[in-house]
PDB file of C-alpha atoms in Angstrom:
ATOM      1  CA  MET A   1      10.518 -17.959  10.132  1.00  0.00           C
ATOM      2  CA  SER A   2      12.293 -20.711   8.032  1.00  0.00           C
ATOM      3  CA  ALA A   3      15.260 -19.375   5.976  1.00  0.00           C
ATOM      4  CA  THR A   4      13.972 -21.316   3.067  1.00  0.00           C
ATOM      5  CA  ILE A   5      10.714 -19.079   2.724  1.00  0.00           C
ATOM      6  CA  THR A   6       9.949 -18.519  -0.922  1.00  0.00           C
ATOM      7  CA  PRO A   7       7.767 -15.709  -2.578  1.00  0.00           C
ATOM      8  CA  GLN A   8       5.089 -18.461  -3.048  1.00  0.00           C
ATOM      9  CA  ILE A   9       4.958 -19.284   0.537  1.00  0.00           C
ATOM     10  CA  LEU A  10       4.681 -15.611   1.266  1.00  0.00           C
ATOM     11  CA  LEU A  11       1.645 -15.282  -1.054  1.00  0.00           C
ATOM     12  CA  LYS A  12      -0.061 -18.249   0.510  1.00  0.00           C
ATOM     13  CA  ALA A  13       0.478 -16.594   3.822  1.00  0.00           C
ATOM     14  CA  TYR A  14      -1.245 -13.421   2.775  1.00  0.00           C
ATOM     15  CA  ALA A  15      -4.143 -15.574   1.417  1.00  0.00           C
ATOM     16  CA  ALA A  16      -4.341 -17.108   4.923  1.00  0.00           C
ATOM     17  CA  GLY A  17      -4.607 -13.654   6.602  1.00  0.00           C
ATOM     18  CA  ILE A  18      -1.050 -13.495   7.852  1.00  0.00           C
ATOM     19  CA  PHE A  19       2.167 -11.559   6.821  1.00  0.00           C
ATOM     20  CA  PRO A  20       5.773 -11.339   8.069  1.00  0.00           C
ATOM     21  CA  MET A  21       7.472  -8.478   9.912  1.00  0.00           C
ATOM     22  CA  ALA A  22      10.835  -8.075  11.678  1.00  0.00           C
ATOM     23  CA  GLU A  23      11.486  -6.616  15.150  1.00  0.00           C
ATOM     24  CA  SER A  24      13.849  -3.930  13.430  1.00  0.00           C
ATOM     25  CA  ALA A  25      15.657  -3.362  10.285  1.00  0.00           C
ATOM     26  CA  GLU A  26      18.774  -4.786  12.012  1.00  0.00           C
ATOM     27  CA  ASP A  27      17.260  -8.011  13.077  1.00  0.00           C
ATOM     28  CA  ASN A  28      17.371 -10.609  10.222  1.00  0.00           C
ATOM     29  CA  ALA A  29      14.531 -12.711  11.865  1.00  0.00           C
ATOM     30  CA  LEU A  30      11.023 -12.637  10.628  1.00  0.00           C
ATOM     31  CA  TYR A  31       7.943 -13.330  12.524  1.00  0.00           C
ATOM     32  CA  TRP A  32       4.378 -14.245  11.204  1.00  0.00           C
ATOM     33  CA  ILE A  33       1.774 -11.679  12.301  1.00  0.00           C
ATOM     34  CA  GLU A  34      -2.061 -11.994  12.368  1.00  0.00           C
ATOM     35  CA  PRO A  35      -3.662  -9.042  14.211  1.00  0.00           C
ATOM     36  CA  GLU A  36      -6.596  -9.599  16.309  1.00  0.00           C
ATOM     37  CA  GLU A  37      -7.856  -6.284  14.954  1.00  0.00           C
ATOM     38  CA  ARG A  38      -7.098  -5.478  11.247  1.00  0.00           C
ATOM     39  CA  GLY A  39      -6.898  -2.155   9.829  1.00  0.00           C
ATOM     40  CA  THR A  40      -8.641  -1.641   6.453  1.00  0.00           C
ATOM     41  CA  ILE A  41      -9.550   1.303   4.109  1.00  0.00           C
ATOM     42  CA  PRO A  42     -12.953   1.102   2.635  1.00  0.00           C
ATOM     43  CA  LEU A  43     -12.621   1.686  -1.080  1.00  0.00           C
ATOM     44  CA  ASP A  44     -15.446   4.032  -0.853  1.00  0.00           C
ATOM     45  CA  GLY A  45     -14.517   5.620   2.382  1.00  0.00           C
ATOM     46  CA  LEU A  46     -11.088   7.298   1.866  1.00  0.00           C
ATOM     47  CA  VAL A  47     -11.223  10.746   3.777  1.00  0.00           C
ATOM     48  CA  ILE A  48      -9.656  13.269   1.556  1.00  0.00           C
ATOM     49  CA  SER A  49      -9.231  16.474   3.510  1.00  0.00           C
ATOM     50  CA  ARG A  50      -9.384  19.930   1.835  1.00  0.00           C
ATOM     51  CA  THR A  51      -5.706  20.332   2.103  1.00  0.00           C
ATOM     52  CA  LEU A  52      -5.093  16.950   0.524  1.00  0.00           C
ATOM     53  CA  ARG A  53      -7.575  17.558  -2.107  1.00  0.00           C
ATOM     54  CA  LYS A  54      -5.693  20.727  -2.945  1.00  0.00           C
ATOM     55  CA  SER A  55      -2.474  18.910  -3.240  1.00  0.00           C
ATOM     56  CA  VAL A  56      -3.924  16.387  -5.641  1.00  0.00           C
ATOM     57  CA  ARG A  57      -5.334  19.221  -7.745  1.00  0.00           C
ATOM     58  CA  ARG A  58      -2.028  21.201  -7.828  1.00  0.00           C
ATOM     59  CA  GLN A  59      -0.357  18.277  -9.383  1.00  0.00           C
ATOM     60  CA  GLN A  60       2.901  19.185  -7.617  1.00  0.00           C
ATOM     61  CA  PHE A  61       3.905  15.457  -7.846  1.00  0.00           C
ATOM     62  CA  THR A  62       4.264  13.327 -10.945  1.00  0.00           C
ATOM     63  CA  ILE A  63       2.786   9.970 -10.424  1.00  0.00           C
ATOM     64  CA  ARG A  64       4.592   6.789 -11.520  1.00  0.00           C
ATOM     65  CA  ILE A  65       3.683   3.114 -11.133  1.00  0.00           C
ATOM     66  CA  ASP A  66       6.127   0.251 -10.602  1.00  0.00           C
ATOM     67  CA  THR A  67       9.274   2.213 -11.768  1.00  0.00           C
ATOM     68  CA  ALA A  68      11.322   2.393  -8.759  1.00  0.00           C
ATOM     69  CA  PHE A  69      10.617  -0.598  -6.357  1.00  0.00           C
ATOM     70  CA  PRO A  70      14.108  -0.743  -4.770  1.00  0.00           C
ATOM     71  CA  GLU A  71      14.057   2.993  -4.090  1.00  0.00           C
ATOM     72  CA  VAL A  72      10.465   2.887  -2.655  1.00  0.00           C
ATOM     73  CA  ILE A  73      11.240   0.072  -0.223  1.00  0.00           C
ATOM     74  CA  ALA A  74      14.569   1.660   0.652  1.00  0.00           C
ATOM     75  CA  GLY A  75      12.616   4.948   1.481  1.00  0.00           C
ATOM     76  CA  CYS A  76      10.118   3.074   3.522  1.00  0.00           C
ATOM     77  CA  ALA A  77      12.957   1.404   5.495  1.00  0.00           C
ATOM     78  CA  ALA A  78      14.930   4.646   5.946  1.00  0.00           C
ATOM     79  CA  ARG A  79      15.363   6.569   9.214  1.00  0.00           C
ATOM     80  CA  TYR A  80      14.298  10.214   9.224  1.00  0.00           C
ATOM     81  CA  PRO A  81      14.150  12.825  11.933  1.00  0.00           C
ATOM     82  CA  GLY A  82      11.326  11.952  14.287  1.00  0.00           C
ATOM     83  CA  ARG A  83      11.188   8.422  12.867  1.00  0.00           C
ATOM     84  CA  GLY A  84      13.284   5.595  14.339  1.00  0.00           C
ATOM     85  CA  SER A  85      14.298   2.288  12.975  1.00  0.00           C
ATOM     86  CA  THR A  86      11.524   0.393  10.891  1.00  0.00           C
ATOM     87  CA  TRP A  87      10.628  -3.260  10.628  1.00  0.00           C
ATOM     88  CA  ILE A  88      11.933  -3.590   7.003  1.00  0.00           C
ATOM     89  CA  ASN A  89      15.129  -5.728   7.093  1.00  0.00           C
ATOM     90  CA  SER A  90      17.153  -7.097   4.300  1.00  0.00           C
ATOM     91  CA  ARG A  91      15.029 -10.289   4.058  1.00  0.00           C
ATOM     92  CA  ILE A  92      11.961  -8.204   3.668  1.00  0.00           C
ATOM     93  CA  ARG A  93      13.626  -6.305   0.893  1.00  0.00           C
ATOM     94  CA  SER A  94      14.613  -9.433  -0.922  1.00  0.00           C
ATOM     95  CA  LEU A  95      11.389 -11.277  -0.741  1.00  0.00           C
ATOM     96  CA  TYR A  96       9.158  -8.382  -1.734  1.00  0.00           C
ATOM     97  CA  GLY A  97      11.727  -7.693  -4.555  1.00  0.00           C
ATOM     98  CA  GLN A  98      11.162 -11.022  -5.850  1.00  0.00           C
ATOM     99  CA  LEU A  99       7.437 -10.582  -5.665  1.00  0.00           C
ATOM    100  CA  PHE A 100       7.731  -7.342  -7.596  1.00  0.00           C
ATOM    101  CA  LYS A 101       9.645  -9.220 -10.230  1.00  0.00           C
ATOM    102  CA  MET A 102       6.754 -11.756 -10.434  1.00  0.00           C
ATOM    103  CA  GLY A 103       4.215  -8.916 -10.863  1.00  0.00           C
ATOM    104  CA  CYS A 104       2.649  -9.558  -7.525  1.00  0.00           C
ATOM    105  CA  CYS A 105       3.906  -6.461  -5.666  1.00  0.00           C
ATOM    106  CA  HIS A 106       3.360  -2.711  -6.842  1.00  0.00           C
ATOM    107  CA  THR A 107       4.485   0.759  -6.124  1.00  0.00           C
ATOM    108  CA  VAL A 108       2.716   4.060  -6.463  1.00  0.00           C
ATOM    109  CA  GLU A 109       5.402   6.716  -6.536  1.00  0.00           C
ATOM    110  CA  THR A 110       5.429  10.446  -6.106  1.00  0.00           C
ATOM    111  CA  TRP A 111       8.163  12.435  -8.045  1.00  0.00           C
ATOM    112  CA  ILE A 112       9.278  15.960  -8.336  1.00  0.00           C
ATOM    113  CA  GLY A 113      11.269  16.181 -11.469  1.00  0.00           C
ATOM    114  CA  ASP A 114      13.806  13.170 -11.310  1.00  0.00           C
ATOM    115  CA  GLN A 115      13.583  12.909  -7.480  1.00  0.00           C
ATOM    116  CA  LEU A 116      11.529  10.347  -5.744  1.00  0.00           C
ATOM    117  CA  VAL A 117       9.874  12.179  -2.757  1.00  0.00           C
ATOM    118  CA  GLY A 118       7.447   9.665  -1.671  1.00  0.00           C
ATOM    119  CA  GLY A 119       5.297   6.524  -2.272  1.00  0.00           C
ATOM    120  CA  LEU A 120       3.940   3.253  -1.169  1.00  0.00           C
ATOM    121  CA  TYR A 121       4.114  -0.458  -1.936  1.00  0.00           C
ATOM    122  CA  GLY A 122       1.914  -3.457  -1.546  1.00  0.00           C
ATOM    123  CA  VAL A 123       1.026  -6.923  -2.463  1.00  0.00           C
ATOM    124  CA  ARG A 124      -1.776  -7.856  -5.065  1.00  0.00           C
ATOM    125  CA  ILE A 125      -3.752 -11.138  -5.097  1.00  0.00           C
ATOM    126  CA  GLY A 126      -6.926 -11.457  -6.976  1.00  0.00           C
ATOM    127  CA  ALA A 127      -9.030  -8.280  -5.935  1.00  0.00           C
ATOM    128  CA  ALA A 128      -7.293  -7.698  -2.733  1.00  0.00           C
ATOM    129  CA  PHE A 129      -4.388  -5.242  -2.271  1.00  0.00           C
ATOM    130  CA  PHE A 130      -2.221  -5.518   0.902  1.00  0.00           C
ATOM    131  CA  GLY A 131      -0.583  -2.101   1.689  1.00  0.00           C
ATOM    132  CA  GLU A 132       2.822  -2.595   3.287  1.00  0.00           C
ATOM    133  CA  SER A 133       4.427   0.602   3.907  1.00  0.00           C
ATOM    134  CA  MET A 134       4.690   4.255   2.665  1.00  0.00           C
ATOM    135  CA  PHE A 135       7.198   7.075   3.042  1.00  0.00           C
ATOM    136  CA  SER A 136       7.274  10.871   2.443  1.00  0.00           C
ATOM    137  CA  LEU A 137      10.024  13.396   1.991  1.00  0.00           C
ATOM    138  CA  ARG A 138       7.625  16.212   1.124  1.00  0.00           C
ATOM    139  CA  ASN A 139       4.263  17.338   2.605  1.00  0.00           C
ATOM    140  CA  ASP A 140       1.448  15.100   1.406  1.00  0.00           C
ATOM    141  CA  ALA A 141       3.665  13.026  -0.887  1.00  0.00           C
ATOM    142  CA  SER A 142       2.684   9.609   0.559  1.00  0.00           C
ATOM    143  CA  LYS A 143      -0.951  10.658   1.002  1.00  0.00           C
ATOM    144  CA  VAL A 144      -1.272  11.678  -2.468  1.00  0.00           C
ATOM    145  CA  ALA A 145       0.208   8.337  -3.490  1.00  0.00           C
ATOM    146  CA  LEU A 146      -2.555   6.785  -1.331  1.00  0.00           C
ATOM    147  CA  VAL A 147      -5.303   8.783  -3.173  1.00  0.00           C
ATOM    148  CA  HIS A 148      -3.940   7.690  -6.544  1.00  0.00           C
ATOM    149  CA  LEU A 149      -3.791   3.991  -5.188  1.00  0.00           C
ATOM    150  CA  VAL A 150      -7.455   4.025  -4.112  1.00  0.00           C
ATOM    151  CA  ALA A 151      -8.487   5.500  -7.499  1.00  0.00           C
ATOM    152  CA  ARG A 152      -6.532   2.764  -9.257  1.00  0.00           C
ATOM    153  CA  LEU A 153      -8.122   0.068  -7.111  1.00  0.00           C
ATOM    154  CA  ASN A 154     -11.686   1.343  -7.586  1.00  0.00           C
ATOM    155  CA  ALA A 155     -11.122   1.607 -11.296  1.00  0.00           C
ATOM    156  CA  GLY A 156      -9.750  -1.879 -11.455  1.00  0.00           C
ATOM    157  CA  GLY A 157     -12.488  -3.619  -9.635  1.00  0.00           C
ATOM    158  CA  PHE A 158     -10.655  -4.282  -6.180  1.00  0.00           C
ATOM    159  CA  ARG A 159     -12.634  -5.339  -3.190  1.00  0.00           C
ATOM    160  CA  LEU A 160     -10.225  -4.952  -0.256  1.00  0.00           C
ATOM    161  CA  LEU A 161      -7.444  -2.500   0.755  1.00  0.00           C
ATOM    162  CA  ASP A 162      -5.668  -4.106   3.750  1.00  0.00           C
ATOM    163  CA  ALA A 163      -3.748  -1.454   5.894  1.00  0.00           C
ATOM    164  CA  GLN A 164      -2.653  -4.188   8.415  1.00  0.00           C
ATOM    165  CA  PHE A 165      -2.768  -2.085  11.708  1.00  0.00           C
ATOM    166  CA  MET A 166      -4.923   0.714  12.938  1.00  0.00           C
ATOM    167  CA  ASN A 167      -3.149   3.904  13.899  1.00  0.00           C
ATOM    168  CA  PRO A 168      -4.341   7.570  14.271  1.00  0.00           C
ATOM    169  CA  HIS A 169      -2.814   8.612  10.767  1.00  0.00           C
ATOM    170  CA  LEU A 170      -4.727   5.797   8.990  1.00  0.00           C
ATOM    171  CA  ALA A 171      -7.874   6.453  11.016  1.00  0.00           C
ATOM    172  CA  ARG A 172      -7.828  10.138   9.851  1.00  0.00           C
ATOM    173  CA  LEU A 173      -7.666   8.860   6.315  1.00  0.00           C
ATOM    174  CA  GLY A 174     -10.792   6.760   6.877  1.00  0.00           C
ATOM    175  CA  ALA A 175      -9.325   3.375   7.865  1.00  0.00           C
ATOM    176  CA  VAL A 176     -11.765   1.152  10.039  1.00  0.00           C
ATOM    177  CA  PRO A 177     -10.942  -1.850  12.202  1.00  0.00           C
ATOM    178  CA  LEU A 178     -12.115  -5.293  11.481  1.00  0.00           C
ATOM    179  CA  SER A 179     -12.053  -8.199  13.795  1.00  0.00           C
ATOM    180  CA  ARG A 180     -10.157 -11.301  12.667  1.00  0.00           C
ATOM    181  CA  VAL A 181     -13.539 -12.949  11.750  1.00  0.00           C
ATOM    182  CA  GLU A 182     -14.767  -9.988   9.859  1.00  0.00           C
ATOM    183  CA  TYR A 183     -11.464  -9.613   8.084  1.00  0.00           C
ATOM    184  CA  HIS A 184     -11.542 -13.210   6.639  1.00  0.00           C
ATOM    185  CA  GLU A 185     -15.144 -12.722   5.601  1.00  0.00           C
ATOM    186  CA  ARG A 186     -14.098  -9.987   3.363  1.00  0.00           C
ATOM    187  CA  LEU A 187     -10.719 -11.469   2.439  1.00  0.00           C
ATOM    188  CA  GLU A 188     -11.983 -14.751   0.762  1.00  0.00           C
ATOM    189  CA  PRO A 189     -14.141 -13.247  -1.799  1.00  0.00           C
ATOM    190  CA  ALA A 190     -11.552 -10.621  -2.614  1.00  0.00           C
ATOM    191  CA  LEU A 191      -8.935 -13.370  -3.169  1.00  0.00           C
ATOM    192  CA  SER A 192     -11.022 -15.024  -5.855  1.00  0.00           C
ATOM    193  CA  GLY A 193     -12.153 -11.724  -7.434  1.00  0.00           C
ATOM    194  CA  ASP A 194     -10.971 -10.648 -10.852  1.00  0.00           C
ATOM    195  CA  ALA A 195      -9.197  -7.134 -10.738  1.00  0.00           C
ATOM    196  CA  ASP A 196      -6.803  -5.172 -12.997  1.00  0.00           C
ATOM    197  CA  PHE A 197      -4.213  -3.009 -11.159  1.00  0.00           C
ATOM    198  CA  PHE A 198      -3.236  -1.441 -14.627  1.00  0.00           C
ATOM    199  CA  LYS A 199      -6.870  -0.528 -15.902  1.00  0.00           C
ATOM    200  CA  PHE A 200      -6.550   3.075 -14.460  1.00  0.00           C
ATOM    201  CA  ALA A 201      -4.595   5.249 -16.842  1.00  0.00           C
ATOM    202  CA  GLN A 202      -5.651   8.805 -15.731  1.00  0.00           C
ATOM    203  CA  ASP A 203      -3.224   9.649 -12.998  1.00  0.00           C
ATOM    204  CA  GLY A 204      -2.783  13.060 -14.768  1.00  0.00           C
ATOM    205  CA  ASP A 205      -6.365  14.150 -14.383  1.00  0.00           C
ATOM    206  CA  PRO A 206      -6.936  15.166 -10.875  1.00  0.00           C
ATOM    207  CA  ASP A 207     -10.747  15.351 -11.170  1.00  0.00           C
ATOM    208  CA  VAL A 208     -10.854  11.708 -12.387  1.00  0.00           C
ATOM    209  CA  VAL A 209      -8.470  10.711  -9.630  1.00  0.00           C
ATOM    210  CA  LEU A 210     -10.416  12.237  -6.980  1.00  0.00           C
ATOM    211  CA  ALA A 211     -13.703  10.828  -8.190  1.00  0.00           C
ATOM    212  CA  TYR A 212     -12.326   7.267  -8.436  1.00  0.00           C
ATOM    213  CA  ALA A 213     -10.665   7.662  -4.995  1.00  0.00           C
ATOM    214  CA  GLN A 214     -13.986   8.243  -3.465  1.00  0.00           C
ATOM    215  CA  GLY A 215     -15.610   5.343  -5.120  1.00  0.00           C
ATOM    216  CA  LYS A 216     -17.459   7.354  -7.800  1.00  0.00           C
ATOM    217  CA  LYS A 217     -17.276   7.254 -11.530  1.00  0.00           C
ATOM    218  CA  PRO A 218     -16.479  10.830 -13.013  1.00  0.00           C
ATOM    219  CA  ASP A 219     -19.142  12.590 -14.780  1.00  0.00           C
TER     220      ASP A 219
END
Protein backbone atom coordinates (compact mmCIF):
# COMPACT_ATOMS: atom_id res chain seq x y z
CA MET A 1 0.00 0.00 0.00
CA SER A 2 1.29 3.47 -0.83
CA ALA A 3 3.05 5.39 1.93
CA THR A 4 0.92 8.41 0.93
CA ILE A 5 -2.38 6.82 1.92
CA THR A 6 -4.70 9.32 3.57
CA PRO A 7 -7.82 8.94 5.72
CA GLN A 8 -9.88 10.07 2.73
CA ILE A 9 -8.45 7.24 0.61
CA LEU A 10 -9.21 4.83 3.44
CA LEU A 11 -12.86 5.92 3.53
CA LYS A 12 -13.11 5.46 -0.25
CA ALA A 13 -11.70 1.97 0.17
CA TYR A 14 -14.37 1.05 2.71
CA ALA A 15 -17.03 2.39 0.37
CA ALA A 16 -15.62 0.09 -2.32
CA GLY A 17 -15.78 -2.92 -0.02
CA ILE A 18 -12.09 -3.23 0.86
CA PHE A 19 -10.06 -2.54 3.99
CA PRO A 20 -6.38 -2.61 5.02
CA MET A 21 -4.56 -5.14 7.17
CA ALA A 22 -0.97 -5.88 8.08
CA GLU A 23 0.70 -9.28 8.32
CA SER A 24 1.60 -8.51 11.94
CA ALA A 25 2.01 -5.64 14.34
CA GLU A 26 5.74 -5.66 13.60
CA ASP A 27 5.30 -5.43 9.80
CA ASN A 28 4.85 -1.84 8.64
CA ALA A 29 3.40 -2.85 5.25
CA LEU A 30 -0.36 -2.75 4.65
CA TYR A 31 -2.42 -4.80 2.22
CA TRP A 32 -5.89 -4.26 0.77
CA ILE A 33 -8.30 -7.05 1.68
CA GLU A 34 -11.61 -7.95 0.01
CA PRO A 35 -12.83 -11.29 1.37
CA GLU A 36 -14.71 -13.67 -0.88
CA GLU A 37 -16.96 -14.34 2.12
CA ARG A 38 -17.83 -11.42 4.36
CA GLY A 39 -18.87 -11.74 7.98
CA THR A 40 -21.81 -9.53 8.95
CA ILE A 41 -23.98 -9.32 12.05
CA PRO A 42 -27.67 -8.77 11.21
CA LEU A 43 -28.89 -5.85 13.28
CA ASP A 44 -31.98 -7.88 14.24
CA GLY A 45 -30.03 -11.10 14.69
CA LEU A 46 -27.50 -10.61 17.48
CA VAL A 47 -27.49 -13.73 19.64
CA ILE A 48 -27.42 -12.77 23.31
CA SER A 49 -26.86 -15.80 25.51
CA ARG A 50 -28.37 -16.07 28.97
CA THR A 51 -24.94 -15.46 30.50
CA LEU A 52 -24.34 -12.37 28.36
CA ARG A 53 -27.82 -11.07 29.12
CA LYS A 54 -27.05 -11.36 32.82
CA SER A 55 -23.76 -9.49 32.31
CA VAL A 56 -25.63 -6.63 30.66
CA ARG A 57 -28.26 -6.55 33.39
CA ARG A 58 -25.70 -6.59 36.21
CA GLN A 59 -24.17 -3.39 34.84
CA GLN A 60 -20.75 -4.43 36.08
CA PHE A 61 -19.24 -2.24 33.37
CA THR A 62 -19.68 1.45 32.76
CA ILE A 63 -20.15 2.13 29.05
CA ARG A 64 -18.40 5.11 27.50
CA ILE A 65 -18.38 6.24 23.88
CA ASP A 66 -15.39 7.80 22.11
CA THR A 67 -13.46 8.72 25.26
CA ALA A 68 -10.32 6.59 24.90
CA PHE A 69 -9.55 5.77 21.28
CA PRO A 70 -5.74 5.39 21.68
CA GLU A 71 -6.25 3.07 24.64
CA VAL A 72 -8.88 0.97 22.84
CA ILE A 73 -6.79 0.42 19.74
CA ALA A 74 -3.78 -0.31 21.94
CA GLY A 75 -5.85 -2.92 23.77
CA CYS A 76 -6.92 -4.45 20.46
CA ALA A 77 -3.27 -4.57 19.33
CA ALA A 78 -1.83 -5.97 22.57
CA ARG A 79 -0.67 -9.51 23.16
CA TYR A 80 -2.31 -11.51 25.91
CA PRO A 81 -1.88 -15.08 27.18
CA GLY A 82 -3.27 -17.34 24.51
CA ARG A 83 -3.33 -14.55 21.96
CA GLY A 84 -0.34 -13.89 19.73
CA SER A 85 0.59 -10.90 17.62
CA THR A 86 -2.26 -9.00 15.97
CA TRP A 87 -2.45 -7.25 12.60
CA ILE A 88 -2.67 -3.73 14.09
CA ASN A 89 0.62 -2.00 13.34
CA SER A 90 1.76 1.60 13.82
CA ARG A 91 0.34 2.73 10.46
CA ILE A 92 -3.06 1.30 11.32
CA ARG A 93 -3.00 3.13 14.65
CA SER A 94 -2.08 6.41 12.96
CA LEU A 95 -4.64 6.17 10.14
CA TYR A 96 -7.55 5.21 12.36
CA GLY A 97 -6.51 7.81 14.90
CA GLN A 98 -6.91 10.39 12.15
CA LEU A 99 -10.33 8.96 11.24
CA PHE A 100 -11.31 9.22 14.90
CA LYS A 101 -10.34 12.89 14.98
CA MET A 102 -12.46 13.39 11.85
CA GLY A 103 -15.48 11.82 13.57
CA CYS A 104 -15.52 8.80 11.22
CA CYS A 105 -14.23 6.22 13.70
CA HIS A 106 -15.84 5.36 17.03
CA THR A 107 -15.24 3.36 20.17
CA VAL A 108 -17.56 1.58 22.56
CA GLU A 109 -15.70 1.12 25.82
CA THR A 110 -16.30 -0.98 28.96
CA TRP A 111 -14.87 0.39 32.19
CA ILE A 112 -14.66 -0.71 35.80
CA GLY A 113 -14.06 2.44 37.77
CA ASP A 114 -11.20 4.24 36.08
CA GLN A 115 -9.86 1.08 34.38
CA LEU A 116 -10.59 0.33 30.73
CA VAL A 117 -11.26 -3.42 30.63
CA GLY A 118 -12.61 -3.93 27.12
CA GLY A 119 -14.13 -2.39 24.04
CA LEU A 120 -14.22 -2.17 20.30
CA TYR A 121 -13.68 0.32 17.51
CA GLY A 122 -14.94 0.71 13.97
CA VAL A 123 -15.54 3.02 11.05
CA ARG A 124 -18.82 4.71 10.21
CA ILE A 125 -19.95 5.81 6.74
CA GLY A 126 -23.59 6.73 6.21
CA ALA A 127 -25.71 3.96 7.74
CA ALA A 128 -22.89 1.39 7.63
CA PHE A 129 -20.63 0.51 10.54
CA PHE A 130 -17.45 -1.43 9.85
CA GLY A 131 -16.31 -3.23 12.99
CA GLU A 132 -12.53 -3.43 13.16
CA SER A 133 -11.43 -5.11 16.37
CA MET A 134 -12.31 -5.69 20.01
CA PHE A 135 -10.51 -6.69 23.19
CA SER A 136 -11.40 -7.89 26.66
CA LEU A 137 -9.55 -7.98 29.97
CA ARG A 138 -12.60 -9.24 31.91
CA ASN A 139 -15.18 -11.90 31.12
CA ASP A 140 -17.80 -10.58 28.67
CA ALA A 141 -16.25 -7.07 28.51
CA SER A 142 -16.00 -7.02 24.71
CA LYS A 143 -19.30 -8.84 24.20
CA VAL A 144 -21.12 -6.34 26.41
CA ALA A 145 -19.56 -3.58 24.28
CA LEU A 146 -20.92 -5.33 21.18
CA VAL A 147 -24.42 -5.49 22.67
CA HIS A 148 -24.29 -1.76 23.36
CA LEU A 149 -22.96 -1.12 19.85
CA VAL A 150 -25.82 -3.00 18.19
CA ALA A 151 -28.35 -1.19 20.39
CA ARG A 152 -26.81 2.11 19.34
CA LEU A 153 -26.83 1.18 15.65
CA ASN A 154 -30.47 0.09 15.75
CA ALA A 155 -31.56 3.21 17.60
CA GLY A 156 -29.64 5.38 15.16
CA GLY A 157 -31.08 3.87 11.99
CA PHE A 158 -28.05 1.92 10.74
CA ARG A 159 -28.49 -0.73 8.07
CA LEU A 160 -25.24 -2.73 8.05
CA LEU A 161 -22.79 -4.05 10.65
CA ASP A 162 -19.74 -5.42 8.87
CA ALA A 163 -17.64 -7.86 10.91
CA GLN A 164 -15.13 -8.49 8.07
CA PHE A 165 -14.33 -12.20 8.56
CA MET A 166 -16.38 -15.10 9.84
CA ASN A 167 -15.01 -17.00 12.81
CA PRO A 168 -16.55 -19.34 15.41
CA HIS A 169 -16.72 -16.59 18.05
CA LEU A 170 -18.70 -14.25 15.80
CA ALA A 171 -20.88 -17.10 14.53
CA ARG A 172 -21.98 -17.79 18.12
CA LEU A 173 -22.99 -14.13 18.35
CA GLY A 174 -25.16 -14.40 15.25
CA ALA A 175 -22.79 -13.38 12.47
CA VAL A 176 -23.65 -14.72 9.03
CA PRO A 177 -21.55 -14.95 5.87
CA LEU A 178 -22.33 -13.02 2.71
CA SER A 179 -20.81 -13.58 -0.69
CA ARG A 180 -19.00 -10.63 -2.23
CA VAL A 181 -22.00 -9.92 -4.47
CA GLU A 182 -24.48 -10.12 -1.58
CA TYR A 183 -22.30 -7.88 0.52
CA HIS A 184 -22.17 -5.15 -2.12
CA GLU A 185 -25.93 -5.36 -2.56
CA ARG A 186 -26.29 -4.46 1.11
CA LEU A 187 -23.36 -2.08 1.29
CA GLU A 188 -24.46 0.36 -1.41
CA PRO A 189 -27.81 1.40 0.12
CA ALA A 190 -26.23 1.53 3.60
CA LEU A 191 -23.54 3.96 2.44
CA SER A 192 -26.14 6.44 1.24
CA GLY A 193 -28.37 5.98 4.28
CA ASP A 194 -28.86 8.58 6.97
CA ALA A 195 -27.94 7.36 10.46
CA ASP A 196 -27.04 8.92 13.79
CA PHE A 197 -24.41 7.17 15.91
CA PHE A 198 -25.12 9.46 18.87
CA LYS A 199 -28.92 9.22 18.96
CA PHE A 200 -28.85 6.47 21.59
CA ALA A 201 -28.37 7.87 25.10
CA GLN A 202 -29.64 5.02 27.31
CA ASP A 203 -26.56 2.88 27.89
CA GLY A 204 -27.39 2.99 31.61
CA ASP A 205 -30.76 1.21 31.16
CA PRO A 206 -30.12 -2.50 30.51
CA ASP A 207 -33.72 -3.27 29.50
CA VAL A 208 -33.62 -0.60 26.80
CA VAL A 209 -30.16 -1.73 25.68
CA LEU A 210 -31.24 -5.36 25.35
CA ALA A 211 -34.41 -4.43 23.48
CA TYR A 212 -32.63 -2.27 20.92
CA ALA A 213 -29.79 -4.82 20.62
CA GLN A 214 -32.32 -7.35 19.38
CA GLY A 215 -33.91 -4.96 16.93
CA LYS A 216 -36.93 -4.13 19.09
CA LYS A 217 -38.19 -0.88 20.46
CA PRO A 218 -38.62 -1.06 24.24
CA ASP A 219 -42.13 -1.08 25.67
